[in-house]
Short mmCIF file of C-alpha atoms and ligand atoms in Angstrom, two decimals:
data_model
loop_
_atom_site.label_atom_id
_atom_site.label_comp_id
_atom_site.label_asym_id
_atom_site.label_seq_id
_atom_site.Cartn_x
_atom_site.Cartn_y
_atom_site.Cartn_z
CA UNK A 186 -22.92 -1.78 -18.28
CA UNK A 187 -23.69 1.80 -18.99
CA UNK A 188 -23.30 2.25 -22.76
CA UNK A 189 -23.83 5.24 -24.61
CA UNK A 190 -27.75 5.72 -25.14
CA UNK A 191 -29.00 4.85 -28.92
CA UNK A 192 -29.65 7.94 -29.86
CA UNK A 193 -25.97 8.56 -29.85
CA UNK A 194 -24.75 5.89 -32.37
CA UNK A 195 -27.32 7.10 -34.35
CA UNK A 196 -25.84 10.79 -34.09
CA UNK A 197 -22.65 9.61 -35.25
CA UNK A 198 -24.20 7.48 -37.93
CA UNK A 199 -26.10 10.83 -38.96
CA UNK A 200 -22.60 12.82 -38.75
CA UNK A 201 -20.72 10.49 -40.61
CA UNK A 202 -23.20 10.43 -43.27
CA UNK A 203 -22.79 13.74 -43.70
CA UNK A 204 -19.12 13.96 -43.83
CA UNK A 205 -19.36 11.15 -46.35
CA UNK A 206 -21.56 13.30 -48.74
CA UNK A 207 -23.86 11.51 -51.33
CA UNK A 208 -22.97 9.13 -54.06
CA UNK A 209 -21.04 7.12 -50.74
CA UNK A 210 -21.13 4.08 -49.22
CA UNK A 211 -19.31 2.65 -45.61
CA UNK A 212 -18.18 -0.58 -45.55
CA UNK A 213 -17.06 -1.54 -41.61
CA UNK A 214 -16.93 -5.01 -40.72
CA UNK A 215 -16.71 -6.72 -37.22
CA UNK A 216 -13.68 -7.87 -35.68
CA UNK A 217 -12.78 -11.07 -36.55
CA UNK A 218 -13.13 -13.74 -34.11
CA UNK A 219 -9.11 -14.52 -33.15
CA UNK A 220 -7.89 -18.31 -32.67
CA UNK A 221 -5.47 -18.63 -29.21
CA UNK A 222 -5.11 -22.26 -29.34
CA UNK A 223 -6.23 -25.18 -30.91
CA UNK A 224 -10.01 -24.29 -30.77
CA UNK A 225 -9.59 -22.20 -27.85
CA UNK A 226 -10.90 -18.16 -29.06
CA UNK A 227 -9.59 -15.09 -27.93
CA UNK A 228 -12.38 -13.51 -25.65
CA UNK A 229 -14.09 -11.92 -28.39
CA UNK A 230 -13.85 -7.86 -28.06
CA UNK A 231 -15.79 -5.81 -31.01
CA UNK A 232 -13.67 -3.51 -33.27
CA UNK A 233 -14.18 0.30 -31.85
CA UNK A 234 -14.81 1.57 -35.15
CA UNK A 235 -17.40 -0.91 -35.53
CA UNK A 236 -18.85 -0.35 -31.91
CA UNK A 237 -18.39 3.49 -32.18
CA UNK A 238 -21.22 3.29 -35.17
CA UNK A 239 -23.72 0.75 -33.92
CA UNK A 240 -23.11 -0.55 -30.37
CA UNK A 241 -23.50 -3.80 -31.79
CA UNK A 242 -21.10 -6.62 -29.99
CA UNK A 243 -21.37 -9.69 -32.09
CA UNK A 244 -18.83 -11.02 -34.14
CA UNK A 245 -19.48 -12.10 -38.14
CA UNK A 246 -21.30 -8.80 -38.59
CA UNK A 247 -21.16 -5.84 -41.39
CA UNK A 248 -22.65 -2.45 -41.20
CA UNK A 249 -23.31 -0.60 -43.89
CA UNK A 250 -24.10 3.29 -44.46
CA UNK A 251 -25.54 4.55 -47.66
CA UNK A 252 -26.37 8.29 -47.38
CA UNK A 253 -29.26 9.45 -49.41
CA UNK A 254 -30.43 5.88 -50.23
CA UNK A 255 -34.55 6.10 -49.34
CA UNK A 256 -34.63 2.14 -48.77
CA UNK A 257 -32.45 1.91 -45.41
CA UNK A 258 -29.66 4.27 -45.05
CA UNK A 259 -28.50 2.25 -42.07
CA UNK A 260 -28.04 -1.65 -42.95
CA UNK A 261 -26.56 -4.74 -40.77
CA UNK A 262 -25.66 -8.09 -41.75
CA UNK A 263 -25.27 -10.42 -38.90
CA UNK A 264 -25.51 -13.75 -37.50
CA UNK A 265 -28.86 -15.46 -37.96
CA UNK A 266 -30.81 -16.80 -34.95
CA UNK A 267 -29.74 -20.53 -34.51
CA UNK A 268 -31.24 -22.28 -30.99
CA UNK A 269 -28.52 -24.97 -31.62
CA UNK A 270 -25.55 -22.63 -31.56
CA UNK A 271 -27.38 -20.12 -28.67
CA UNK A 272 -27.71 -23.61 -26.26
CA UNK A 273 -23.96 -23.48 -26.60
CA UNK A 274 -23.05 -19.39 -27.33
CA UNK A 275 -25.62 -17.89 -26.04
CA UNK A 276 -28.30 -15.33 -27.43
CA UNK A 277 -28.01 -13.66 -30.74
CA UNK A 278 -29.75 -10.49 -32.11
CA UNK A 279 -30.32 -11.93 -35.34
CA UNK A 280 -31.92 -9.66 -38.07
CA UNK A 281 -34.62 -9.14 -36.39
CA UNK A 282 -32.78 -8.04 -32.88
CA UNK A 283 -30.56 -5.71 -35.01
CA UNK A 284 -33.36 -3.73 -36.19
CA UNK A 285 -35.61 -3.84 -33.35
CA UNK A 286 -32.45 -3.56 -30.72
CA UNK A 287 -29.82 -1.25 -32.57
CA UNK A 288 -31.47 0.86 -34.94
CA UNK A 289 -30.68 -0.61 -38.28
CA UNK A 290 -33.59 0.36 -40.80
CA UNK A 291 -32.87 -3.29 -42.52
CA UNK A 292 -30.79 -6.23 -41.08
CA UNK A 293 -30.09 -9.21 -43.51
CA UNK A 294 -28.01 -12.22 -42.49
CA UNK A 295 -24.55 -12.55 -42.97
CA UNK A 296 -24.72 -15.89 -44.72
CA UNK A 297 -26.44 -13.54 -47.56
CA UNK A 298 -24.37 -10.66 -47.81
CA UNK A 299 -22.70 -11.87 -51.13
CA UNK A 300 -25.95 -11.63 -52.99
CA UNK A 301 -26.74 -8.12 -51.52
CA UNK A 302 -23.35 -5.98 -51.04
CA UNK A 303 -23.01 -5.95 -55.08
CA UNK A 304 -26.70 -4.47 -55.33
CA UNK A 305 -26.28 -1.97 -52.41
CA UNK A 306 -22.78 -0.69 -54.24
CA UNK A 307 -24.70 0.34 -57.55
CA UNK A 308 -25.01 3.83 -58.43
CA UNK A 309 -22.33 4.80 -55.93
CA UNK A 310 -19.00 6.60 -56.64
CA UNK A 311 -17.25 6.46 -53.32
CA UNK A 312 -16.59 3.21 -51.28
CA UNK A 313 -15.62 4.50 -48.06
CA UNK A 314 -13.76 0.85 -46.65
CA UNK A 315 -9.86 0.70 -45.08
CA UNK A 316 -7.92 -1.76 -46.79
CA UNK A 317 -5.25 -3.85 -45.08
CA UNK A 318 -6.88 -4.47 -41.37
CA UNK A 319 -8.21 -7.48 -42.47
CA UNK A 320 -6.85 -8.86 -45.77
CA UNK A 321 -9.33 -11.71 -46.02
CA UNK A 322 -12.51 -9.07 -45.51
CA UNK A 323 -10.51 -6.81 -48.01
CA UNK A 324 -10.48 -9.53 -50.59
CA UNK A 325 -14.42 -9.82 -50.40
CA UNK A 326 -14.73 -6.44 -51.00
CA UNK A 327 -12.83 -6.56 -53.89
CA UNK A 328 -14.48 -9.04 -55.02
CA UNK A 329 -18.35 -7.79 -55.09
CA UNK A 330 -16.98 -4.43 -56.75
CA UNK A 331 -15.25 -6.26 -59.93
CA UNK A 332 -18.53 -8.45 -60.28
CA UNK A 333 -20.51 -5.00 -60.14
CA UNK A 334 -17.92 -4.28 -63.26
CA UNK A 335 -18.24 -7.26 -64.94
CA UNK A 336 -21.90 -6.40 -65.04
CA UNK A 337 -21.52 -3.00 -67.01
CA UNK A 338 -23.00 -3.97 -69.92
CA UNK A 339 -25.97 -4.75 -68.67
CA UNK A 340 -25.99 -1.09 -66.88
CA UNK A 341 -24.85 -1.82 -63.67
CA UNK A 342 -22.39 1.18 -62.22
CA UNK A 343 -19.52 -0.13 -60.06
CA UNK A 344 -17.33 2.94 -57.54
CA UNK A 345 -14.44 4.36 -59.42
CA UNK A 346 -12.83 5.12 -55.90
CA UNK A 347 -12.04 3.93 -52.28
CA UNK A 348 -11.25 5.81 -49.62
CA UNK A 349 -10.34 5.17 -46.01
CA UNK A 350 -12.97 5.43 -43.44
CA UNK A 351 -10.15 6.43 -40.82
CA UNK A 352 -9.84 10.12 -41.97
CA UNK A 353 -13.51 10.99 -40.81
CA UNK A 354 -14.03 8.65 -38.18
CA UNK A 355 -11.47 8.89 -36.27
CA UNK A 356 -11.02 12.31 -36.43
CA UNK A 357 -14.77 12.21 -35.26
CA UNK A 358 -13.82 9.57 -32.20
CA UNK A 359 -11.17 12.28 -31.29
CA UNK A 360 -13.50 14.38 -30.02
CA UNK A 361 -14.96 12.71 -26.56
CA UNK A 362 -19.03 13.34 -26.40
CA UNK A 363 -20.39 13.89 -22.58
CA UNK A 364 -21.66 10.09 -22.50
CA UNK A 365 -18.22 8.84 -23.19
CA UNK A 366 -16.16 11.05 -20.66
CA UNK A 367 -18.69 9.76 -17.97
CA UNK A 368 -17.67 6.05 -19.09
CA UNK A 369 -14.11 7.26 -19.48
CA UNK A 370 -14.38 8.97 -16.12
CA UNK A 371 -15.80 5.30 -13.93
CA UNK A 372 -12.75 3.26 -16.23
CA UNK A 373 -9.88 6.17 -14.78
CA UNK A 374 -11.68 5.51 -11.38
CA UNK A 375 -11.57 1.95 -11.86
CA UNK A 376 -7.68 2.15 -12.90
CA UNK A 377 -7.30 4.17 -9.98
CA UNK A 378 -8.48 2.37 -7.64
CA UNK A 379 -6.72 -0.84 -8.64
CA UNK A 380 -3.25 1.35 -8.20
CA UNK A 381 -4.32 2.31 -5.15
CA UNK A 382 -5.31 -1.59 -4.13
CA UNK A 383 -1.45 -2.49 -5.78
CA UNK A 384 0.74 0.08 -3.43
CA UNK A 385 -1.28 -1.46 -0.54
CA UNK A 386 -0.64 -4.92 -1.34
CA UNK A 387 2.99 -4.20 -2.49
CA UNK A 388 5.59 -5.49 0.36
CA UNK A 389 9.62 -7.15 -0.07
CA UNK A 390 9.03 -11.33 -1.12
CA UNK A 391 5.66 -10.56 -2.91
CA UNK A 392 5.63 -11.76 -6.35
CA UNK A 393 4.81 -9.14 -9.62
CA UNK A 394 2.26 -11.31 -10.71
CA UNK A 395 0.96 -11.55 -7.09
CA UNK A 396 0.26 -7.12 -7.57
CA UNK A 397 -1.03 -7.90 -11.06
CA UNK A 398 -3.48 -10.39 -9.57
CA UNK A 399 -4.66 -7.12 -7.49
CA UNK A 400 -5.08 -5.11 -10.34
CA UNK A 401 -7.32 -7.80 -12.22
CA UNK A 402 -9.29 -8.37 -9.29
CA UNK A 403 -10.16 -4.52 -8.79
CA UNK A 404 -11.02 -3.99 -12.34
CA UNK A 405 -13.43 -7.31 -12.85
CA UNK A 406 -15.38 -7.03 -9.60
CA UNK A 407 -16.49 -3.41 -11.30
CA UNK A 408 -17.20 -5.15 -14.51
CA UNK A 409 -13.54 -4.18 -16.22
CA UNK A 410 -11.17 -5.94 -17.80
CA UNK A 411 -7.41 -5.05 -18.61
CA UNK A 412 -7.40 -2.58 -21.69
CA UNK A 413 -3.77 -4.02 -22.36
CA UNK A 414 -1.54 -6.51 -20.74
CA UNK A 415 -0.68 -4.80 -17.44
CA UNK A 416 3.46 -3.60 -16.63
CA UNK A 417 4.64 -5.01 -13.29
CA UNK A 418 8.31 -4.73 -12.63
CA UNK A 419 9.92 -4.10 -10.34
CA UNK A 420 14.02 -3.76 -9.83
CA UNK A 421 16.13 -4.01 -12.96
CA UNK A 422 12.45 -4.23 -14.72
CA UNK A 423 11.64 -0.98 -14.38
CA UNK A 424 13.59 0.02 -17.23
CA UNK A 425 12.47 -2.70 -19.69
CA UNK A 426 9.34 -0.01 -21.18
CA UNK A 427 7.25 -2.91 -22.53
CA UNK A 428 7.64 -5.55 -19.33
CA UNK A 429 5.53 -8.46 -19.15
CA UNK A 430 6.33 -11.41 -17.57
CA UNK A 431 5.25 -10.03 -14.32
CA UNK A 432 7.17 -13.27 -12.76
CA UNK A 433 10.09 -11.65 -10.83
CA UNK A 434 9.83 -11.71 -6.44
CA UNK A 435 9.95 -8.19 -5.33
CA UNK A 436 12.88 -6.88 -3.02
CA UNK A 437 13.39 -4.36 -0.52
CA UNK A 438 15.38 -1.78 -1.61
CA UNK A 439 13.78 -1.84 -5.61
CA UNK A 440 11.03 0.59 -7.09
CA UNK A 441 8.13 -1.26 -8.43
CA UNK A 442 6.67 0.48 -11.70
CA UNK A 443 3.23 -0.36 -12.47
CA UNK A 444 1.43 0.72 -16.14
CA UNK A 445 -2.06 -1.44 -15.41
CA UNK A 446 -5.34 0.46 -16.89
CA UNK A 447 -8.66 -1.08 -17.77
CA UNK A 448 -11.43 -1.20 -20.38
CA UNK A 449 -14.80 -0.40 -19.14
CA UNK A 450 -17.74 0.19 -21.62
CA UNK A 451 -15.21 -0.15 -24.47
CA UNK A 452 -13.06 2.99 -23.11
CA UNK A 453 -9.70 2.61 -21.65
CA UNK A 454 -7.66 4.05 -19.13
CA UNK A 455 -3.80 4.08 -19.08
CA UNK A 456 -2.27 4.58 -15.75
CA UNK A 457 1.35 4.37 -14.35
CA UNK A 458 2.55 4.53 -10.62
CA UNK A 459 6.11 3.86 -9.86
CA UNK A 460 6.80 3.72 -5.77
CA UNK A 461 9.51 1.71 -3.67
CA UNK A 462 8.58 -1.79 -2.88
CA UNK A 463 9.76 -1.46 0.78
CA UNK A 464 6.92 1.50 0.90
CA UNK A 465 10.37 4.59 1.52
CA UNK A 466 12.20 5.79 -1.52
CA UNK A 467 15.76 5.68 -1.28
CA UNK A 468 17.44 9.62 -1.34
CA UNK A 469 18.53 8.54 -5.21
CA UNK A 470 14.85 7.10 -5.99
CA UNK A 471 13.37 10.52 -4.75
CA UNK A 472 15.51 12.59 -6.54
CA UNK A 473 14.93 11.24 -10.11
CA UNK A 474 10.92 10.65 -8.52
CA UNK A 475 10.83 14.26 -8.10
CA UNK A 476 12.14 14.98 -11.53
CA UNK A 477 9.79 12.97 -13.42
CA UNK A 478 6.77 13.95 -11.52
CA UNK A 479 7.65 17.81 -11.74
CA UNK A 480 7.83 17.10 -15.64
CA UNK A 481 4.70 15.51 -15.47
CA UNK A 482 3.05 18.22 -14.08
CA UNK A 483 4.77 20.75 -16.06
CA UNK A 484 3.26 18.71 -18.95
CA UNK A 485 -0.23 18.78 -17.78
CA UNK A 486 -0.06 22.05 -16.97
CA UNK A 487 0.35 22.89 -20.69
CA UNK A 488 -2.90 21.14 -21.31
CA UNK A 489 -5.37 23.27 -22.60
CA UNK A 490 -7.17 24.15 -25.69
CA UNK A 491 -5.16 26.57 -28.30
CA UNK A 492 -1.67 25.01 -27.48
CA UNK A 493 -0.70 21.97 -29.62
CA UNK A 494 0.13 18.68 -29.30
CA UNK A 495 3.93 18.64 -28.88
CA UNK A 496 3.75 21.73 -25.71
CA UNK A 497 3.13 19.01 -23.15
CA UNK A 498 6.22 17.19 -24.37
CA UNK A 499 8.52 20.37 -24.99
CA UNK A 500 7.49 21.42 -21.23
CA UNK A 501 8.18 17.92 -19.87
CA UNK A 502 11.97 17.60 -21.93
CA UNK A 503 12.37 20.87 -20.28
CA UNK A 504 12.04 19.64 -16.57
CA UNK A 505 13.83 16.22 -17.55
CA UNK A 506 17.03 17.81 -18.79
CA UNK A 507 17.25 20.26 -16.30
CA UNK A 508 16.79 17.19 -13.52
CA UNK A 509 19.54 14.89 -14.68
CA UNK A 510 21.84 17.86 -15.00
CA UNK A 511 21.08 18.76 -11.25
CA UNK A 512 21.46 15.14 -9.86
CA UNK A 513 24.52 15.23 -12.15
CA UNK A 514 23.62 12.46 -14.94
CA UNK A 515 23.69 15.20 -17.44
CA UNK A 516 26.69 17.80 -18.33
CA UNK A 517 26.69 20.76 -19.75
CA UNK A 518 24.63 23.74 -20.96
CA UNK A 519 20.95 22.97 -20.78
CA UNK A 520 19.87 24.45 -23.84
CA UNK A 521 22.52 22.81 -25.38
CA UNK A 522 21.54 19.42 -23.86
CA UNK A 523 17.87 20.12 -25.39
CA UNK A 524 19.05 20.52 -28.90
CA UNK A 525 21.32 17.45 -28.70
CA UNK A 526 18.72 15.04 -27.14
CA UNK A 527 21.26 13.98 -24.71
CA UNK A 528 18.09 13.61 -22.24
CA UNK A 529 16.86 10.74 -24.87
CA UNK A 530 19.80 8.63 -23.10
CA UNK A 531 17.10 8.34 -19.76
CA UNK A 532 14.02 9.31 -21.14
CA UNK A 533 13.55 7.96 -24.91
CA UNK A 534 9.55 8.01 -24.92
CA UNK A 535 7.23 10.49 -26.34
CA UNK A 536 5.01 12.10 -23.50
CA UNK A 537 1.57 10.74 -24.44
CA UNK A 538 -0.69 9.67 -26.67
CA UNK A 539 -4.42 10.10 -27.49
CA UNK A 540 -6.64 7.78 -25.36
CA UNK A 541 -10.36 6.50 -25.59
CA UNK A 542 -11.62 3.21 -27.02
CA UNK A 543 -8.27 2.03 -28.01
CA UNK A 544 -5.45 2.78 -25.32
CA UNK A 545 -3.40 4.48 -28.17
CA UNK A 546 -6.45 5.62 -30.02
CA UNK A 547 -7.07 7.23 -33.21
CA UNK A 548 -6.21 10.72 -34.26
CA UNK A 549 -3.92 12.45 -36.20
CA UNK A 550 -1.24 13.99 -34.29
CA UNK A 551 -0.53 16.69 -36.81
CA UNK A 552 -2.16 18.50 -39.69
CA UNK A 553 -0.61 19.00 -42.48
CA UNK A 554 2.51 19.10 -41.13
CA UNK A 555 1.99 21.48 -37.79
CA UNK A 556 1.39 19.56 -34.36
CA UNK A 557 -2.15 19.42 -34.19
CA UNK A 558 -3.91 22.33 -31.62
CA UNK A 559 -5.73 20.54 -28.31
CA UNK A 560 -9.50 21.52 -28.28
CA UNK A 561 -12.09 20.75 -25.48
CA UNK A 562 -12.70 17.10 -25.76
CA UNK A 563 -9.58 14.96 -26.81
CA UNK A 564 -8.37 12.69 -24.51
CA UNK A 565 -4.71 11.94 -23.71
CA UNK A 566 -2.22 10.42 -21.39
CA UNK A 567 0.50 12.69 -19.93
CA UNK A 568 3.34 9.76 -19.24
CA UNK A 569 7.17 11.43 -18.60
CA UNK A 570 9.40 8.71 -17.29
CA UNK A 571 13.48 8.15 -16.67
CA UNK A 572 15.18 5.00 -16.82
CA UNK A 573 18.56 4.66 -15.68
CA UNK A 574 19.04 0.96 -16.47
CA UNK A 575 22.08 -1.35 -14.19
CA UNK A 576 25.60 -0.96 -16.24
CA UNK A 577 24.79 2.96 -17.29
CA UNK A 578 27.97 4.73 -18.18
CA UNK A 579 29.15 7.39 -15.98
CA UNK A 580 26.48 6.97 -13.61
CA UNK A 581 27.00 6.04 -9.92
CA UNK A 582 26.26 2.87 -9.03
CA UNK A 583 23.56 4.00 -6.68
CA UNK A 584 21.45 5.42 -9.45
CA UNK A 585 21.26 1.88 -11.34
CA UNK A 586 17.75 0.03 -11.75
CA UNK A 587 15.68 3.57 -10.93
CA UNK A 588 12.77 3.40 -13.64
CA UNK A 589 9.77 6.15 -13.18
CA UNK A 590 7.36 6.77 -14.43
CA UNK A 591 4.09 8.61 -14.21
CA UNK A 592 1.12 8.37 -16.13
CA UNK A 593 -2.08 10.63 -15.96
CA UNK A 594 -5.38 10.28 -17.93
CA UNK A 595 -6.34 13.79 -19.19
CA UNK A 596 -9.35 15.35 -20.70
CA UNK A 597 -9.02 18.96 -22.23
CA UNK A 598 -11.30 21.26 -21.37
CA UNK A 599 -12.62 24.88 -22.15
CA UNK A 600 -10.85 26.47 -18.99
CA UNK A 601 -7.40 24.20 -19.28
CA UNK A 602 -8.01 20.40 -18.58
CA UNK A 603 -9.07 17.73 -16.27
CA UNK A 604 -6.92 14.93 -14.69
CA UNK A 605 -9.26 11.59 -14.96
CA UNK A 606 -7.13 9.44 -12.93
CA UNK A 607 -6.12 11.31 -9.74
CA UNK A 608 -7.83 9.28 -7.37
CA UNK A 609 -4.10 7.03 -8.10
CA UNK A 610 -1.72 9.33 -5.22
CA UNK A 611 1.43 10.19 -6.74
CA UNK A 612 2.81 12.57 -4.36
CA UNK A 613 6.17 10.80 -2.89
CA UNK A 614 5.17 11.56 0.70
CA UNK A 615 1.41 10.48 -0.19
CA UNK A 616 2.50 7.03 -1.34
CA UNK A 617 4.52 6.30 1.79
CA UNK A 618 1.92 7.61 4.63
CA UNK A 619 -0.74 5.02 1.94
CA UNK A 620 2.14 2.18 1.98
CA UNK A 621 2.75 2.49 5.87
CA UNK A 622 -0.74 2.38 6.43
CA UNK A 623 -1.38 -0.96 4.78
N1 LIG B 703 0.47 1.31 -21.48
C1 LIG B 703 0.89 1.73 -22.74
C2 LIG B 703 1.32 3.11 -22.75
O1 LIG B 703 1.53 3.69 -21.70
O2 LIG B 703 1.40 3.73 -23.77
MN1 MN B 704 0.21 5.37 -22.21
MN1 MN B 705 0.66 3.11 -19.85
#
């Protein structure tokens, strides 16, 4: 799997470093390993702050980063070769495999990190660690900082302050670097491609979990997995936003709305397709279709660096209110309708969200106070949808059970942006000359 080359987690090591200023030290450990039964694990999956830094995949693991410090700046603590756990596990890096294999200028086993951490804290101010991910980890922390105080007699200097890691690294994951669009570029392909494997397969009688099945299979024959569980529903499930039983047969007549993206190289995609299961939309489907994918496009087309966060959105309420007042869900004077929210009614999501290692990845959305300003290199989905769910109040029957929406991976760029996930049609007449053909 292509991962970003080594010289790049040691750029962001060096950048961080930097931001952190002297008289710091990081504190990021691994992801815990999670229990899903009995003593069946989780497939294990490295934390993406942790990954972003050192590319390192194995669980029970600590990096540390202390600026300045003429030892090792760069240190890991991780698992210790064992060739009774590998018969079972398989290979680990071990101390020596983290230095000579990731770049750490002194690895020391986990199983000794209490005797160390306390030594490596002295002298520093600032304990860059976030509290609260992982109460147990936090509690260790803790710990090796008040034993640094309870030496201070005998000269040892413990921090006086911690500070979250999150406000410089993730600010610093916002930004995507050239090797990570060209993984996030293969995972939109991949996510595309599965969609466009899913409209084929779709037909009245076919399960949910049968299309789902599709999805999986196109994203792990490419070396993918699912970057979240995948949204299959079709019918009345269109409008549940958060679907997942996936269980429900598929009938002629119903939309089927798919949100299925994948993880590949630790980035995700995010993509949603919404199309008729019978492969023709009904007049009422392509009306509200048409709706949400002119808002989507509206949105995207206010991608682009010097406008901020929220002008996607704005553009995409615009489109939205003005549709359900022209198909007649909606009464009364647009701008009025606006300022109410009465669109909130069908469409109650927010537009997007920033996308790249995590699906709704890190960033702030606003800076002190103002939406924040898109600049080449963030990453985010472009999602508008309506839901007109069975039972809706003054709304013809014929409009009940229509869920849309349309979801589009989107880099900004210097000239405006580019669209990661288009190989997934979503042109109405597109999908139905695909669906016929399958
Ligand atoms: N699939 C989650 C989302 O669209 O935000
Ligand atoms: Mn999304
Ligand atoms: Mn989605």
């Amino acid at each position: 799997m292509a991962d970003p080359a080594r010289s790049e987690f040691a750029r962001r090591r060096t950048q961080l470093m930097r931001l952190m200023g002297a008289s710091s030290i990081a504190i990021v450990p691994a992801a815990p390993v999670r229990q899903r039964n009995n003593d069946v694990e989780y497939d294990y999956r490295q934390d993406s702050d942790f990954y972003y830094l050192s590319g390192f995949p194995e669980p029970e693991s600590v990096l540390v980063l202390i600026p300045g410090r003429e030892a090792a700046q760069y240190v890991l603590f991780v698992r210790e070769r064992d060739s009774e756990r590998e018969i079972w596990d398989g290979k680990r890096a071990g101390p020596a495999g983290a230095t000579s294999g990731y770049g750490a200028e002194d690895a020391f086993p986990i199983a000794d990190i209490d005797e160390i951490l306390p030594g490596l804290l002295e002298g520093r101010e600032r304990v860059f660690y976030t509290m609260g991910l992982n109460p147990e980890f936090d509690q260790r922390v803790i710990g090796w900082v008040k034993r640094l105080r309870s030496q201070a007699r005998s000269g040892m200097h413990a921090p006086q302050e911690f500070v979250s890691l999150n406000h410089l690294l993730h600010d610093m994951r916002l930004f995507k670097s050239r090797a990570e669009l060209a993984l996030m570029r293969r995972c939109s392909q991949i996510g595309a491609d599965a969609h466009v494997r899913a409209m084929r397969f779709c037909r009245p009688g076919r399960m949910e979990f049968e299309v789902m099945a599709e999805l999986l299979h196109e994203f792990r024959r490419h070396g993918a997995d699912t970057s979240y569980h995948p949204i299959v529903g079709s019918g009345a499930n269109c409008c549940v936003l958060h679907y997942h039983a996936n269980d429900a047969r598929m009938n002629s007549g119903d939309l089927l709305l798919v949100d299925a993206g994948c993880e590949y190289g630790y980035y995700a995609s995010d993509i949603t397709r919404t199309y008729p299961v019978s492969g023709r939309f009904s007049p009422e489907q392509r009306a509200v279709y048409e709706v949400v994918l002119e808002a989507q496009r509206a949105a995207i087309a206010r991608v682009k660096p010097g406008n901020h966060w929220n002008e996607p959105h704005d553009a995409a309420v615009r489109v939205i209110a003005a549709g359900l007042k022209s198909i007649g869900l909606l009464k009364g004077a647009l701008p009025a309708l606006i300022r109410a929210g009465s669109y909130k009614r069908f469409f109650m999501h927010r537009t997007g969200h920033w996308l790249g290692m995590d699906v709704h990845d890190v960033g702030d959305y606003k800076i002190e106070d103002e939406w924040r300003v898109l600049e080449p290199g963030m990453v985010l989905t472009v999602e508008p949808g309506i839901y007109i769910p069975a039972g809706s109040a003054r709304v013809p029957r014929r409009f009940w059970n229509i869920g849309v929406r349309i979801e589009d991976d989107v880099v900004v760029t210097r000239g405006g942006c580019e669209v990661l996930t288009d190989g997934a049609p979503k042109d109405p007449d597109e999908i139905e000359a695909l669906m016929a053909a399958a």
